[in-house]
mmCIF file of C-alpha atoms in Angstrom:
data_model
loop_
_atom_site.group_PDB
_atom_site.id
_atom_site.type_symbol
_atom_site.label_atom_id
_atom_site.label_comp_id
_atom_site.label_asym_id
_atom_site.label_seq_id
_atom_site.Cartn_x
_atom_site.Cartn_y
_atom_site.Cartn_z
ATOM 1 C CA GLN R 468 88.535 24.320 43.305
ATOM 2 C CA VAL R 469 85.687 26.191 41.664
ATOM 3 C CA GLN R 470 86.220 29.886 40.991
ATOM 4 C CA LEU R 471 83.765 32.455 39.651
ATOM 5 C CA GLN R 472 84.494 35.679 37.766
ATOM 6 C CA GLU R 473 82.028 38.400 36.852
ATOM 7 C CA SER R 474 82.416 40.479 33.703
ATOM 8 C CA GLY R 475 80.486 43.184 31.896
ATOM 9 C CA PRO R 476 80.150 46.949 31.434
ATOM 10 C CA GLY R 477 80.920 49.054 34.460
ATOM 11 C CA LEU R 478 78.669 51.893 33.335
ATOM 12 C CA VAL R 479 75.073 51.658 32.165
ATOM 13 C CA LYS R 480 72.742 54.502 31.237
ATOM 14 C CA PRO R 481 69.406 54.935 33.003
ATOM 15 C CA SER R 482 66.498 53.043 31.417
ATOM 16 C CA GLN R 483 68.886 50.677 29.643
ATOM 17 C CA THR R 484 69.591 47.012 30.382
ATOM 18 C CA LEU R 485 72.427 45.890 32.634
ATOM 19 C CA SER R 486 74.130 42.729 31.351
ATOM 20 C CA LEU R 487 76.694 40.684 33.273
ATOM 21 C CA THR R 488 78.282 37.280 32.782
ATOM 22 C CA CYS R 489 79.758 34.935 35.357
ATOM 23 C CA THR R 490 82.412 32.513 34.146
ATOM 24 C CA VAL R 491 82.939 29.369 36.194
ATOM 25 C CA SER R 492 86.394 27.773 36.223
ATOM 26 C CA GLY R 493 87.864 24.777 37.994
ATOM 27 C CA GLY R 494 84.830 22.614 37.314
ATOM 28 C CA SER R 495 81.865 22.161 35.032
ATOM 29 C CA ILE R 496 78.844 24.349 35.662
ATOM 30 C CA SER R 497 76.727 21.283 34.912
ATOM 31 C CA SER R 498 78.332 18.937 37.423
ATOM 32 C CA GLY R 499 77.195 18.397 40.981
ATOM 33 C CA SER R 500 73.619 19.576 40.382
ATOM 34 C CA TYR R 501 74.329 23.065 41.690
ATOM 35 C CA TYR R 502 72.272 26.188 41.350
ATOM 36 C CA TRP R 503 73.949 29.504 40.535
ATOM 37 C CA SER R 504 72.983 32.935 41.879
ATOM 38 C CA TRP R 505 73.409 36.653 41.427
ATOM 39 C CA ILE R 506 73.639 38.899 44.495
ATOM 40 C CA ARG R 507 74.240 42.651 44.682
ATOM 41 C CA GLN R 508 75.450 45.182 47.236
ATOM 42 C CA PRO R 509 75.070 48.960 46.948
ATOM 43 C CA ALA R 510 78.017 50.884 48.318
ATOM 44 C CA GLY R 511 77.998 50.904 52.098
ATOM 45 C CA LYS R 512 74.859 48.783 52.269
ATOM 46 C CA GLY R 513 73.845 45.174 52.729
ATOM 47 C CA LEU R 514 73.451 42.217 50.412
ATOM 48 C CA GLU R 515 70.427 41.592 48.184
ATOM 49 C CA TRP R 516 69.782 38.267 46.468
ATOM 50 C CA ILE R 517 68.675 38.795 42.848
ATOM 51 C CA GLY R 518 67.937 35.302 41.590
ATOM 52 C CA ARG R 519 69.227 31.860 40.707
ATOM 53 C CA ILE R 520 69.338 29.385 37.868
ATOM 54 C CA TYR R 521 69.767 25.643 37.574
ATOM 55 C CA THR R 522 71.695 24.177 34.678
ATOM 56 C CA SER R 523 68.419 22.876 33.272
ATOM 57 C CA GLY R 524 67.411 26.513 32.865
ATOM 58 C CA SER R 525 64.877 26.674 35.658
ATOM 59 C CA THR R 526 64.990 29.987 37.520
ATOM 60 C CA ASN R 527 63.872 31.613 40.748
ATOM 61 C CA TYR R 528 63.876 35.386 41.210
ATOM 62 C CA ASN R 529 63.586 37.861 44.057
ATOM 63 C CA PRO R 530 59.956 39.051 43.916
ATOM 64 C CA SER R 531 61.057 42.670 44.267
ATOM 65 C CA LEU R 532 63.091 42.451 41.042
ATOM 66 C CA LYS R 533 61.294 39.695 39.166
ATOM 67 C CA SER R 534 59.672 41.939 36.565
ATOM 68 C CA ARG R 535 63.068 43.260 35.424
ATOM 69 C CA VAL R 536 65.390 40.242 35.818
ATOM 70 C CA THR R 537 66.391 37.481 33.453
ATOM 71 C CA ILE R 538 69.049 34.901 34.333
ATOM 72 C CA SER R 539 70.260 32.459 31.707
ATOM 73 C CA VAL R 540 72.905 29.752 31.449
ATOM 74 C CA ASP R 541 75.278 28.639 28.684
ATOM 75 C CA THR R 542 76.695 25.287 29.707
ATOM 76 C CA SER R 543 78.905 25.091 26.599
ATOM 77 C CA LYS R 544 80.781 28.182 27.795
ATOM 78 C CA ASN R 545 80.541 27.338 31.507
ATOM 79 C CA GLN R 546 78.814 30.658 32.071
ATOM 80 C CA PHE R 547 75.607 32.099 33.422
ATOM 81 C CA SER R 548 74.323 35.605 32.857
ATOM 82 C CA LEU R 549 72.209 38.369 34.347
ATOM 83 C CA LYS R 550 70.071 40.914 32.560
ATOM 84 C CA LEU R 551 68.367 43.685 34.533
ATOM 85 C CA SER R 552 66.163 45.981 32.508
ATOM 86 C CA SER R 553 65.020 49.589 32.965
ATOM 87 C CA VAL R 554 67.839 50.392 35.367
ATOM 88 C CA THR R 555 67.939 53.472 37.574
ATOM 89 C CA ALA R 556 70.543 54.919 39.922
ATOM 90 C CA ALA R 557 69.147 52.629 42.618
ATOM 91 C CA ASP R 558 70.600 49.675 40.701
ATOM 92 C CA THR R 559 74.147 50.986 41.145
ATOM 93 C CA ALA R 560 75.945 48.296 43.128
ATOM 94 C CA VAL R 561 78.662 45.685 43.225
ATOM 95 C CA TYR R 562 77.217 42.583 41.578
ATOM 96 C CA TYR R 563 78.396 39.164 42.719
ATOM 97 C CA CYS R 564 77.836 35.735 41.261
ATOM 98 C CA ALA R 565 77.933 32.723 43.550
ATOM 99 C CA ARG R 566 77.384 28.981 43.637
ATOM 100 C CA ASP R 567 74.390 27.771 45.581
ATOM 101 C CA VAL R 568 74.951 24.802 47.853
ATOM 102 C CA SER R 569 72.467 22.713 49.803
ATOM 103 C CA ALA R 570 72.279 19.379 51.512
ATOM 104 C CA TYR R 571 69.724 17.874 49.155
ATOM 105 C CA GLN R 572 69.846 20.005 45.984
ATOM 106 C CA LEU R 573 66.756 21.740 47.330
ATOM 107 C CA PRO R 574 66.325 24.900 49.422
ATOM 108 C CA PRO R 575 67.600 26.142 51.744
ATOM 109 C CA PHE R 576 70.769 27.127 49.917
ATOM 110 C CA TRP R 577 73.939 28.812 51.071
ATOM 111 C CA PHE R 578 76.395 30.610 48.823
ATOM 112 C CA ASP R 579 79.913 29.273 48.391
ATOM 113 C CA PRO R 580 82.115 30.365 46.715
ATOM 114 C CA TRP R 581 81.512 33.918 45.507
ATOM 115 C CA GLY R 582 83.090 35.809 42.635
ATOM 116 C CA GLN R 583 85.154 38.886 43.443
ATOM 117 C CA GLY R 584 82.312 41.181 42.352
ATOM 118 C CA THR R 585 82.019 43.857 39.701
ATOM 119 C CA LEU R 586 80.885 47.433 40.196
ATOM 120 C CA VAL R 587 78.112 48.624 37.922
ATOM 121 C CA THR R 588 77.245 52.309 37.950
ATOM 122 C CA VAL R 589 74.010 53.588 36.454
ATOM 123 C CA SER R 590 74.536 57.109 35.207
ATOM 124 C CA SER R 591 74.027 59.176 32.109
ATOM 125 C CA SER P 635 57.640 39.656 54.353
ATOM 126 C CA TYR P 636 60.246 38.060 56.574
ATOM 127 C CA VAL P 637 62.757 40.398 58.218
ATOM 128 C CA LEU P 638 66.187 39.599 59.673
ATOM 129 C CA THR P 639 67.469 42.022 62.299
ATOM 130 C CA GLN P 640 71.164 42.361 63.166
ATOM 131 C CA PRO P 641 72.810 44.895 65.486
ATOM 132 C CA PRO P 642 74.711 47.466 63.402
ATOM 133 C CA SER P 643 77.878 47.032 65.402
ATOM 134 C CA VAL P 644 79.589 44.841 67.968
ATOM 135 C CA SER P 645 82.894 45.635 69.659
ATOM 136 C CA VAL P 646 85.177 43.212 71.445
ATOM 137 C CA ALA P 647 88.731 43.145 72.775
ATOM 138 C CA PRO P 648 91.259 40.716 71.314
ATOM 139 C CA GLY P 649 91.082 37.308 72.941
ATOM 140 C CA GLN P 650 87.505 37.791 74.072
ATOM 141 C CA THR P 651 84.317 36.262 72.657
ATOM 142 C CA ALA P 652 82.109 38.083 70.153
ATOM 143 C CA ARG P 653 78.457 37.209 69.742
ATOM 144 C CA ILE P 654 76.572 38.518 66.727
ATOM 145 C CA THR P 655 72.820 37.986 66.703
ATOM 146 C CA CYS P 656 70.309 37.636 63.888
ATOM 147 C CA GLY P 657 66.684 38.022 64.910
ATOM 148 C CA GLY P 658 63.640 36.820 63.016
ATOM 149 C CA ASN P 659 60.182 35.474 63.726
ATOM 150 C CA ASN P 660 60.647 31.810 64.700
ATOM 151 C CA ILE P 661 64.057 31.804 63.018
ATOM 152 C CA GLY P 662 64.811 28.641 64.957
ATOM 153 C CA SER P 663 62.679 26.769 62.414
ATOM 154 C CA LYS P 664 64.885 27.953 59.556
ATOM 155 C CA SER P 665 68.405 27.135 58.439
ATOM 156 C CA VAL P 666 70.732 30.111 59.010
ATOM 157 C CA HIS P 667 74.002 30.816 57.240
ATOM 158 C CA TRP P 668 76.665 33.384 58.092
ATOM 159 C CA TYR P 669 79.146 35.302 55.945
ATOM 160 C CA GLN P 670 82.216 37.381 56.740
ATOM 161 C CA GLN P 671 83.014 40.333 54.474
ATOM 162 C CA LYS P 672 86.205 42.338 54.789
ATOM 163 C CA PRO P 673 86.524 45.760 53.123
ATOM 164 C CA GLY P 674 86.773 45.552 49.357
ATOM 165 C CA GLN P 675 86.340 41.777 49.338
ATOM 166 C CA ALA P 676 83.560 39.353 48.504
ATOM 167 C CA PRO P 677 81.682 37.668 51.334
ATOM 168 C CA VAL P 678 83.034 34.363 52.621
ATOM 169 C CA LEU P 679 80.861 31.646 54.129
ATOM 170 C CA VAL P 680 81.849 30.972 57.748
ATOM 171 C CA VAL P 681 78.877 28.964 59.080
ATOM 172 C CA TYR P 682 76.086 27.106 57.254
ATOM 173 C CA ASP P 683 73.027 25.191 58.405
ATOM 174 C CA ASP P 684 73.020 27.002 61.755
ATOM 175 C CA SER P 685 76.237 25.525 63.099
ATOM 176 C CA ASP P 686 78.356 23.763 60.466
ATOM 177 C CA ARG P 687 81.713 25.140 59.394
ATOM 178 C CA PRO P 688 83.112 24.973 55.857
ATOM 179 C CA SER P 689 86.554 23.492 55.523
ATOM 180 C CA GLY P 690 89.233 26.059 56.222
ATOM 181 C CA ILE P 691 87.160 28.069 58.684
ATOM 182 C CA PRO P 692 88.701 28.079 62.186
ATOM 183 C CA GLU P 693 86.928 26.267 64.999
ATOM 184 C CA ARG P 694 86.727 29.637 66.745
ATOM 185 C CA PHE P 695 83.676 30.332 64.561
ATOM 186 C CA SER P 696 80.483 28.640 65.720
ATOM 187 C CA GLY P 697 76.763 29.124 65.339
ATOM 188 C CA SER P 698 73.519 28.398 67.124
ATOM 189 C CA ASN P 699 69.863 28.955 66.372
ATOM 190 C CA SER P 700 66.813 28.758 68.598
ATOM 191 C CA GLY P 701 63.527 30.540 69.050
ATOM 192 C CA ASN P 702 63.665 33.993 67.517
ATOM 193 C CA THR P 703 67.456 34.410 67.528
ATOM 194 C CA ALA P 704 70.395 32.908 65.671
ATOM 195 C CA THR P 705 73.880 33.658 66.968
ATOM 196 C CA LEU P 706 77.326 33.635 65.424
ATOM 197 C CA THR P 707 79.974 33.236 68.114
ATOM 198 C CA ILE P 708 83.627 34.038 67.520
ATOM 199 C CA SER P 709 85.899 32.830 70.293
ATOM 200 C CA ARG P 710 89.361 34.178 71.023
ATOM 201 C CA VAL P 711 88.795 37.094 68.674
ATOM 202 C CA GLU P 712 91.758 38.228 66.589
ATOM 203 C CA ALA P 713 92.400 41.499 64.814
ATOM 204 C CA GLY P 714 91.882 39.711 61.509
ATOM 205 C CA ASP P 715 88.275 38.936 62.446
ATOM 206 C CA GLU P 716 87.346 42.600 62.084
ATOM 207 C CA ALA P 717 84.769 42.619 59.296
ATOM 208 C CA ASP P 718 81.094 42.867 58.444
ATOM 209 C CA TYR P 719 79.046 39.764 59.169
ATOM 210 C CA TYR P 720 75.748 38.868 57.482
ATOM 211 C CA CYS P 721 73.162 36.219 58.293
ATOM 212 C CA GLN P 722 71.061 34.638 55.538
ATOM 213 C CA VAL P 723 67.904 32.497 55.409
ATOM 214 C CA TRP P 724 65.537 31.176 52.767
ATOM 215 C CA ASP P 725 61.901 32.161 53.125
ATOM 216 C CA SER P 726 58.932 32.042 50.775
ATOM 217 C CA SER P 727 61.026 30.967 47.781
ATOM 218 C CA SER P 728 63.474 33.830 48.249
ATOM 219 C CA ASP P 729 66.826 34.304 49.945
ATOM 220 C CA LEU P 730 67.139 37.068 52.510
ATOM 221 C CA PHE P 731 70.101 38.688 54.232
ATOM 222 C CA GLY P 732 70.267 40.540 57.502
ATOM 223 C CA GLY P 733 71.423 44.141 57.422
ATOM 224 C CA GLY P 734 74.906 43.207 58.568
ATOM 225 C CA THR P 735 76.936 43.738 61.735
ATOM 226 C CA LYS P 736 80.283 45.476 61.814
ATOM 227 C CA LEU P 737 82.622 43.700 64.214
ATOM 228 C CA THR P 738 85.267 46.010 65.652
ATOM 229 C CA VAL P 739 88.254 44.553 67.456
ATOM 230 C CA LEU P 740 89.330 47.096 70.041
#
């Protein structure tokens, strides 16, 4: 059974770059032709999809964040990562990683399973 | 841009049926997925592709989608179903979530 676990600094200063890693266990990140996503949730608010990556390295980002987001994958470590640059207080949120699933390895995707999430606070 | 509209809250007595809606322009032409999120926990997929259930999700959870409204139906509601519920679609190369609905079990 695949499990995902986010890791990274819980506190980032404004204007700096937020960096998180998602470690996949219970299966190879390269098997099954899955995509892998990052999703965030500010406290008390709804969910926002950030972007996804395929194990080939191809990516797809939320247009509202595209200029600041980079998602990468390291298949040798069974991990994928998120970098969000020029952060502000508005980027304070719980960040989740998730596996993307679809019927034909093409959109539309649904997310299953999710990691437990990690809180990132942007503050000086 | 595409917008998904959910009621902020729905209340239902135990044993009754809860219906949570997700509105969007011609949403019936899209594939809708639903997630349950309990306080302090990650979301869990409860319905995908409008009406399919992942393994381990009770048959009490069902979904439908037509016209401008998708609906998550929870039959024989239990206290443990109290949670936030989110709908999700893919549109214009991006994934979108509804604002979420808090289900309260009276």
